């Protein structure tokens, strides 16, 4: 397929509510998912929403690499997966604060409060339904990507803008640690 540019904060497609996918099994949606995978692979990261490449449809892809899991029992690794027309339901009142970055806000990060555990559901390209209850990083990445489908970027969820800034400045100040990187294999 092809690598698409990632839209940055301020682009109108990122501010609108994405449209539901009418036919998840269509060749056009399969092609969109392939473009999203190629685009994500080209820039790195753990997830991408269709609006981030200029397509206002309710499609996200994400992965949970082993080095990003938190050790919570419901925060397991997940290979790259697509969700079409996803839905999220918070499970309980617990809120977790965690650092997030975004391909649409390059070079910056902030501490974002989110429900600690969620149930999510959505369709795969083959029409099968995925439904899972997750916590930790897994819950965070799903919520982050699905926010894009509702015109939300993570700074809109922040409650303390003092924890929002350029990644290198936050790390240099000791405010934030670098995001975990995959272990090097020699």
C-alpha atoms as an extended CHARMM CRD file, in Angstrom:
* protein
*
       186  EXT
         1         1  UNK       CA              0.0000000000        0.0000000000        0.0000000000  PROA      1               0.0000000000
         2         2  UNK       CA              1.4720000000        3.4070000000        0.8690000000  PROA      2               0.0000000000
         3         3  UNK       CA              2.8590000000        5.5930000000        3.5990000000  PROA      3               0.0000000000
         4         4  UNK       CA              0.6550000000        8.5900000000        4.3500000000  PROA      4               0.0000000000
         5         5  UNK       CA              1.7460000000       11.7510000000        6.1750000000  PROA      5               0.0000000000
         6         6  UNK       CA              0.6040000000       12.0590000000        9.7850000000  PROA      6               0.0000000000
         7         7  UNK       CA             -1.5940000000       15.1130000000       10.3070000000  PROA      7               0.0000000000
         8         8  UNK       CA             -0.6230000000       17.4280000000       13.1460000000  PROA      8               0.0000000000
         9         9  UNK       CA             -2.6970000000       19.1240000000       15.8190000000  PROA      9               0.0000000000
        10        10  UNK       CA             -4.6510000000       21.9870000000       14.2530000000  PROA      10              0.0000000000
        11        11  UNK       CA             -5.7040000000       20.1060000000       11.1170000000  PROA      11              0.0000000000
        12        12  UNK       CA             -9.5200000000       20.1640000000       10.8690000000  PROA      12              0.0000000000
        13        13  UNK       CA             -9.8490000000       16.3870000000       10.2870000000  PROA      13              0.0000000000
        14        14  UNK       CA             -8.3530000000       15.8090000000       13.7560000000  PROA      14              0.0000000000
        15        15  UNK       CA            -10.9960000000       18.0370000000       15.3390000000  PROA      15              0.0000000000
        16        16  UNK       CA            -14.0920000000       16.3440000000       13.9170000000  PROA      16              0.0000000000
        17        17  UNK       CA            -16.0390000000       13.2580000000       14.8970000000  PROA      17              0.0000000000
        18        18  UNK       CA            -15.1740000000       10.4210000000       12.5230000000  PROA      18              0.0000000000
        19        19  UNK       CA            -17.8930000000        8.6570000000       10.5690000000  PROA      19              0.0000000000
        20        20  UNK       CA            -18.8620000000        5.0270000000       11.2630000000  PROA      20              0.0000000000
        21        21  UNK       CA            -17.6450000000        2.4540000000        8.7720000000  PROA      21              0.0000000000
        22        22  UNK       CA            -20.6400000000        1.0900000000        6.8800000000  PROA      22              0.0000000000
        23        23  UNK       CA            -18.9760000000       -2.0380000000        5.4660000000  PROA      23              0.0000000000
        24        24  UNK       CA            -16.0070000000       -3.2320000000        7.5590000000  PROA      24              0.0000000000
        25        25  UNK       CA            -15.2840000000       -6.0510000000        5.0820000000  PROA      25              0.0000000000
        26        26  UNK       CA            -14.9550000000       -3.7530000000        2.0660000000  PROA      26              0.0000000000
        27        27  UNK       CA            -11.7010000000       -3.6950000000        0.0710000000  PROA      27              0.0000000000
        28        28  UNK       CA            -11.4670000000        0.0630000000        0.7200000000  PROA      28              0.0000000000
        29        29  UNK       CA            -11.2960000000       -0.5080000000        4.4900000000  PROA      29              0.0000000000
        30        30  UNK       CA             -8.6950000000       -3.2740000000        4.0390000000  PROA      30              0.0000000000
        31        31  UNK       CA             -6.6260000000       -0.8540000000        1.9300000000  PROA      31              0.0000000000
        32        32  UNK       CA             -7.0310000000        1.8720000000        4.5690000000  PROA      32              0.0000000000
        33        33  UNK       CA             -5.7830000000       -0.4880000000        7.3090000000  PROA      33              0.0000000000
        34        34  UNK       CA             -2.7590000000       -1.4120000000        5.1730000000  PROA      34              0.0000000000
        35        35  UNK       CA             -1.9790000000        2.2920000000        4.6200000000  PROA      35              0.0000000000
        36        36  UNK       CA             -2.2880000000        2.8550000000        8.3750000000  PROA      36              0.0000000000
        37        37  UNK       CA              0.0770000000       -0.0360000000        9.1240000000  PROA      37              0.0000000000
        38        38  UNK       CA              2.6240000000        1.2450000000        6.5880000000  PROA      38              0.0000000000
        39        39  UNK       CA              2.3390000000        4.7840000000        7.9470000000  PROA      39              0.0000000000
        40        40  UNK       CA              2.7260000000        3.6530000000       11.5650000000  PROA      40              0.0000000000
        41        41  UNK       CA              5.7100000000        1.4570000000       10.7280000000  PROA      41              0.0000000000
        42        42  UNK       CA              7.4000000000        4.3830000000        8.9510000000  PROA      42              0.0000000000
        43        43  UNK       CA              7.2560000000        6.6690000000       11.9960000000  PROA      43              0.0000000000
        44        44  UNK       CA              7.2030000000        4.2620000000       14.9510000000  PROA      44              0.0000000000
        45        45  UNK       CA              4.7270000000        4.4150000000       17.7670000000  PROA      45              0.0000000000
        46        46  UNK       CA              2.1650000000        2.0200000000       19.1200000000  PROA      46              0.0000000000
        47        47  UNK       CA             -1.0610000000        3.1580000000       17.5180000000  PROA      47              0.0000000000
        48        48  UNK       CA             -2.7150000000        5.2160000000       14.8310000000  PROA      48              0.0000000000
        49        49  UNK       CA             -6.2550000000        6.3580000000       14.0570000000  PROA      49              0.0000000000
        50        50  UNK       CA             -7.5660000000        6.8280000000       10.5200000000  PROA      50              0.0000000000
        51        51  UNK       CA             -8.1450000000       10.5910000000       11.0500000000  PROA      51              0.0000000000
        52        52  UNK       CA             -4.4030000000       10.9700000000       11.6820000000  PROA      52              0.0000000000
        53        53  UNK       CA             -3.8070000000       10.1410000000        8.0120000000  PROA      53              0.0000000000
        54        54  UNK       CA             -6.6910000000       12.3310000000        6.8770000000  PROA      54              0.0000000000
        55        55  UNK       CA             -9.4510000000        9.7030000000        6.6870000000  PROA      55              0.0000000000
        56        56  UNK       CA            -12.4040000000       10.5920000000        8.9500000000  PROA      56              0.0000000000
        57        57  UNK       CA            -13.5430000000        7.0190000000        9.5850000000  PROA      57              0.0000000000
        58        58  UNK       CA            -13.8310000000        5.0710000000       12.8580000000  PROA      58              0.0000000000
        59        59  UNK       CA            -10.7900000000        2.8340000000       12.4160000000  PROA      59              0.0000000000
        60        60  UNK       CA             -7.7980000000        2.4480000000       14.7450000000  PROA      60              0.0000000000
        61        61  UNK       CA             -4.7640000000        0.1940000000       14.8770000000  PROA      61              0.0000000000
        62        62  UNK       CA             -2.5870000000       -0.4030000000       17.9160000000  PROA      62              0.0000000000
        63        63  UNK       CA             -0.1440000000       -2.7850000000       19.5250000000  PROA      63              0.0000000000
        64        64  UNK       CA              0.9550000000       -3.4070000000       23.0960000000  PROA      64              0.0000000000
        65        65  UNK       CA              4.6480000000       -4.2990000000       23.0030000000  PROA      65              0.0000000000
        66        66  UNK       CA              5.8560000000       -6.4310000000       25.9480000000  PROA      66              0.0000000000
        67        67  UNK       CA              8.2150000000       -3.6400000000       27.0900000000  PROA      67              0.0000000000
        68        68  UNK       CA              5.2650000000       -1.2240000000       27.4860000000  PROA      68              0.0000000000
        69        69  UNK       CA              3.0790000000       -3.4390000000       29.7090000000  PROA      69              0.0000000000
        70        70  UNK       CA              2.7410000000       -2.3970000000       33.3380000000  PROA      70              0.0000000000
        71        71  UNK       CA              2.6350000000       -5.7760000000       35.0520000000  PROA      71              0.0000000000
        72        72  UNK       CA             -1.0760000000       -5.4430000000       35.7860000000  PROA      72              0.0000000000
        73        73  UNK       CA             -2.8420000000       -8.7920000000       35.2650000000  PROA      73              0.0000000000
        74        74  UNK       CA             -5.0390000000       -7.3910000000       32.4900000000  PROA      74              0.0000000000
        75        75  UNK       CA             -2.2280000000       -5.5400000000       30.6790000000  PROA      75              0.0000000000
        76        76  UNK       CA             -0.9090000000       -8.1710000000       28.3070000000  PROA      76              0.0000000000
        77        77  UNK       CA              1.0480000000       -7.7360000000       25.0830000000  PROA      77              0.0000000000
        78        78  UNK       CA             -1.0380000000       -7.4100000000       21.9330000000  PROA      78              0.0000000000
        79        79  UNK       CA              0.1930000000       -7.7950000000       18.3640000000  PROA      79              0.0000000000
        80        80  UNK       CA             -0.8640000000       -5.0410000000       15.9940000000  PROA      80              0.0000000000
        81        81  UNK       CA             -4.6360000000       -5.2140000000       15.6240000000  PROA      81              0.0000000000
        82        82  UNK       CA             -7.2640000000       -3.1600000000       13.8410000000  PROA      82              0.0000000000
        83        83  UNK       CA            -10.5610000000       -2.1340000000       15.3970000000  PROA      83              0.0000000000
        84        84  UNK       CA            -13.3910000000       -0.8730000000       13.2400000000  PROA      84              0.0000000000
        85        85  UNK       CA            -16.1910000000        1.1400000000       14.8620000000  PROA      85              0.0000000000
        86        86  UNK       CA            -14.6940000000        0.6020000000       18.3440000000  PROA      86              0.0000000000
        87        87  UNK       CA            -16.5750000000        1.2830000000       21.5630000000  PROA      87              0.0000000000
        88        88  UNK       CA            -15.1080000000        1.7930000000       25.0360000000  PROA      88              0.0000000000
        89        89  UNK       CA            -16.7120000000        1.3640000000       28.4390000000  PROA      89              0.0000000000
        90        90  UNK       CA            -14.8900000000        2.3250000000       31.6700000000  PROA      90              0.0000000000
        91        91  UNK       CA            -14.8560000000       -0.4370000000       34.2910000000  PROA      91              0.0000000000
        92        92  UNK       CA            -15.0380000000        1.1860000000       37.6940000000  PROA      92              0.0000000000
        93        93  UNK       CA            -14.1940000000        4.5930000000       39.0760000000  PROA      93              0.0000000000
        94        94  UNK       CA            -10.3920000000        4.2200000000       39.2940000000  PROA      94              0.0000000000
        95        95  UNK       CA             -8.4420000000        6.8010000000       37.2920000000  PROA      95              0.0000000000
        96        96  UNK       CA             -4.7830000000        6.2890000000       36.3560000000  PROA      96              0.0000000000
        97        97  UNK       CA             -2.4040000000        9.1200000000       35.5330000000  PROA      97              0.0000000000
        98        98  UNK       CA              0.1420000000        8.3310000000       32.8170000000  PROA      98              0.0000000000
        99        99  UNK       CA              2.4800000000       10.0040000000       30.3310000000  PROA      99              0.0000000000
       100       100  UNK       CA              1.3640000000       10.1120000000       26.7190000000  PROA      100             0.0000000000
       101       101  UNK       CA              2.7840000000       11.3120000000       23.4560000000  PROA      101             0.0000000000
       102       102  UNK       CA              1.1250000000       11.4930000000       20.0620000000  PROA      102             0.0000000000
       103       103  UNK       CA              2.3100000000       11.2970000000       16.4780000000  PROA      103             0.0000000000
       104       104  UNK       CA              0.0450000000       14.2850000000       15.7510000000  PROA      104             0.0000000000
       105       105  UNK       CA              1.8080000000       16.3600000000       18.4480000000  PROA      105             0.0000000000
       106       106  UNK       CA              5.4430000000       15.4520000000       17.7360000000  PROA      106             0.0000000000
       107       107  UNK       CA              8.1000000000       16.0950000000       20.3380000000  PROA      107             0.0000000000
       108       108  UNK       CA              5.6750000000       16.7190000000       23.1930000000  PROA      108             0.0000000000
       109       109  UNK       CA              4.0600000000       14.7210000000       25.9700000000  PROA      109             0.0000000000
       110       110  UNK       CA              1.8340000000       15.1810000000       28.9560000000  PROA      110             0.0000000000
       111       111  UNK       CA              0.3740000000       13.3890000000       31.9510000000  PROA      111             0.0000000000
       112       112  UNK       CA             -3.1640000000       12.2920000000       31.1780000000  PROA      112             0.0000000000
       113       113  UNK       CA             -5.8180000000       10.9220000000       33.5560000000  PROA      113             0.0000000000
       114       114  UNK       CA             -7.7880000000        8.0110000000       32.1130000000  PROA      114             0.0000000000
       115       115  UNK       CA             -9.9850000000        5.1880000000       33.4250000000  PROA      115             0.0000000000
       116       116  UNK       CA             -7.6300000000        2.5070000000       34.7470000000  PROA      116             0.0000000000
       117       117  UNK       CA             -9.6480000000       -0.3940000000       33.3360000000  PROA      117             0.0000000000
       118       118  UNK       CA            -11.9030000000       -0.5430000000       30.2990000000  PROA      118             0.0000000000
       119       119  UNK       CA            -13.8980000000       -2.9290000000       28.1800000000  PROA      119             0.0000000000
       120       120  UNK       CA            -13.4940000000       -2.3700000000       24.4700000000  PROA      120             0.0000000000
       121       121  UNK       CA            -15.1500000000       -3.9360000000       21.4810000000  PROA      121             0.0000000000
       122       122  UNK       CA            -14.8540000000       -3.5060000000       17.7550000000  PROA      122             0.0000000000
       123       123  UNK       CA            -14.7970000000       -5.3690000000       14.4810000000  PROA      123             0.0000000000
       124       124  UNK       CA            -11.8330000000       -6.8890000000       12.6820000000  PROA      124             0.0000000000
       125       125  UNK       CA            -11.4580000000       -6.7930000000        8.8970000000  PROA      125             0.0000000000
       126       126  UNK       CA            -12.8740000000      -10.3130000000        8.6710000000  PROA      126             0.0000000000
       127       127  UNK       CA            -16.0220000000       -9.1930000000       10.5030000000  PROA      127             0.0000000000
       128       128  UNK       CA            -15.2600000000      -10.9430000000       13.7830000000  PROA      128             0.0000000000
       129       129  UNK       CA            -16.0050000000       -9.0440000000       16.9750000000  PROA      129             0.0000000000
       130       130  UNK       CA            -13.2140000000       -8.3780000000       19.4500000000  PROA      130             0.0000000000
       131       131  UNK       CA            -14.2290000000       -7.7170000000       23.0520000000  PROA      131             0.0000000000
       132       132  UNK       CA            -11.7090000000       -7.4560000000       25.8850000000  PROA      132             0.0000000000
       133       133  UNK       CA            -11.3410000000       -6.1020000000       29.4060000000  PROA      133             0.0000000000
       134       134  UNK       CA             -7.9380000000       -4.5150000000       29.9150000000  PROA      134             0.0000000000
       135       135  UNK       CA             -5.9520000000       -2.2060000000       32.1700000000  PROA      135             0.0000000000
       136       136  UNK       CA             -2.5270000000       -0.5760000000       32.2670000000  PROA      136             0.0000000000
       137       137  UNK       CA             -0.8840000000        0.5040000000       29.0260000000  PROA      137             0.0000000000
       138       138  UNK       CA             -3.2730000000       -1.6330000000       26.9840000000  PROA      138             0.0000000000
       139       139  UNK       CA             -6.2310000000        0.3860000000       28.2920000000  PROA      139             0.0000000000
       140       140  UNK       CA             -4.3680000000        3.6640000000       27.7810000000  PROA      140             0.0000000000
       141       141  UNK       CA             -3.4000000000        3.0770000000       24.1340000000  PROA      141             0.0000000000
       142       142  UNK       CA             -6.9360000000        1.9860000000       23.1900000000  PROA      142             0.0000000000
       143       143  UNK       CA             -8.4360000000        5.0840000000       24.8340000000  PROA      143             0.0000000000
       144       144  UNK       CA             -5.8370000000        7.3770000000       23.2570000000  PROA      144             0.0000000000
       145       145  UNK       CA             -6.4600000000        6.0660000000       19.7370000000  PROA      145             0.0000000000
       146       146  UNK       CA            -10.2430000000        6.0170000000       20.1050000000  PROA      146             0.0000000000
       147       147  UNK       CA            -10.1610000000        9.6330000000       21.3260000000  PROA      147             0.0000000000
       148       148  UNK       CA             -8.9620000000       10.5840000000       17.8310000000  PROA      148             0.0000000000
       149       149  UNK       CA            -12.2510000000        9.2480000000       16.4710000000  PROA      149             0.0000000000
       150       150  UNK       CA            -14.1070000000       11.8200000000       18.5620000000  PROA      150             0.0000000000
       151       151  UNK       CA            -11.9100000000       14.7780000000       17.6530000000  PROA      151             0.0000000000
       152       152  UNK       CA             -9.9680000000       14.6040000000       20.9340000000  PROA      152             0.0000000000
       153       153  UNK       CA             -6.2110000000       14.9410000000       21.3930000000  PROA      153             0.0000000000
       154       154  UNK       CA             -4.6220000000       14.0190000000       24.7170000000  PROA      154             0.0000000000
       155       155  UNK       CA             -4.0040000000       17.6340000000       25.9030000000  PROA      155             0.0000000000
       156       156  UNK       CA             -7.7910000000       18.0660000000       25.9460000000  PROA      156             0.0000000000
       157       157  UNK       CA             -7.9360000000       15.3690000000       28.6570000000  PROA      157             0.0000000000
       158       158  UNK       CA             -5.1870000000       16.8510000000       30.8200000000  PROA      158             0.0000000000
       159       159  UNK       CA             -6.0950000000       18.4090000000       34.1540000000  PROA      159             0.0000000000
       160       160  UNK       CA             -2.7150000000       20.0170000000       34.9300000000  PROA      160             0.0000000000
       161       161  UNK       CA             -1.0140000000       21.7180000000       32.0070000000  PROA      161             0.0000000000
       162       162  UNK       CA              2.2090000000       22.0550000000       34.0380000000  PROA      162             0.0000000000
       163       163  UNK       CA              2.8880000000       18.4360000000       33.0590000000  PROA      163             0.0000000000
       164       164  UNK       CA              2.6410000000       19.2150000000       29.3270000000  PROA      164             0.0000000000
       165       165  UNK       CA              5.7720000000       20.0810000000       27.4210000000  PROA      165             0.0000000000
       166       166  UNK       CA              8.4990000000       19.1300000000       25.0340000000  PROA      166             0.0000000000
       167       167  UNK       CA              9.6860000000       15.5990000000       25.7180000000  PROA      167             0.0000000000
       168       168  UNK       CA             13.3990000000       16.4770000000       25.8370000000  PROA      168             0.0000000000
       169       169  UNK       CA             12.7770000000       19.3320000000       28.2960000000  PROA      169             0.0000000000
       170       170  UNK       CA             10.6230000000       17.1640000000       30.5830000000  PROA      170             0.0000000000
       171       171  UNK       CA             13.2740000000       14.4170000000       30.5990000000  PROA      171             0.0000000000
       172       172  UNK       CA             16.1210000000       16.8870000000       31.1880000000  PROA      172             0.0000000000
       173       173  UNK       CA             14.2110000000       18.4070000000       34.1170000000  PROA      173             0.0000000000
       174       174  UNK       CA             13.6220000000       14.9470000000       35.5910000000  PROA      174             0.0000000000
       175       175  UNK       CA              9.8780000000       15.4390000000       35.3570000000  PROA      175             0.0000000000
       176       176  UNK       CA              9.3510000000       12.5430000000       32.9370000000  PROA      176             0.0000000000
       177       177  UNK       CA             11.3400000000        9.4650000000       32.0830000000  PROA      177             0.0000000000
       178       178  UNK       CA             11.9180000000        8.3770000000       28.4910000000  PROA      178             0.0000000000
       179       179  UNK       CA              9.2670000000        6.0290000000       27.1460000000  PROA      179             0.0000000000
       180       180  UNK       CA             10.4860000000        2.4460000000       27.5690000000  PROA      180             0.0000000000
       181       181  UNK       CA             12.3090000000        1.1570000000       24.5280000000  PROA      181             0.0000000000
       182       182  UNK       CA             12.4360000000       -2.4320000000       23.3260000000  PROA      182             0.0000000000
       183       183  UNK       CA             15.2320000000       -4.4930000000       24.8240000000  PROA      183             0.0000000000
       184       184  UNK       CA             18.2610000000       -4.7350000000       22.5530000000  PROA      184             0.0000000000
       185       185  UNK       CA             19.0450000000       -8.2090000000       21.3410000000  PROA      185             0.0000000000
       186       186  UNK       CA             22.7130000000       -8.8960000000       20.7120000000  PROA      186             0.0000000000
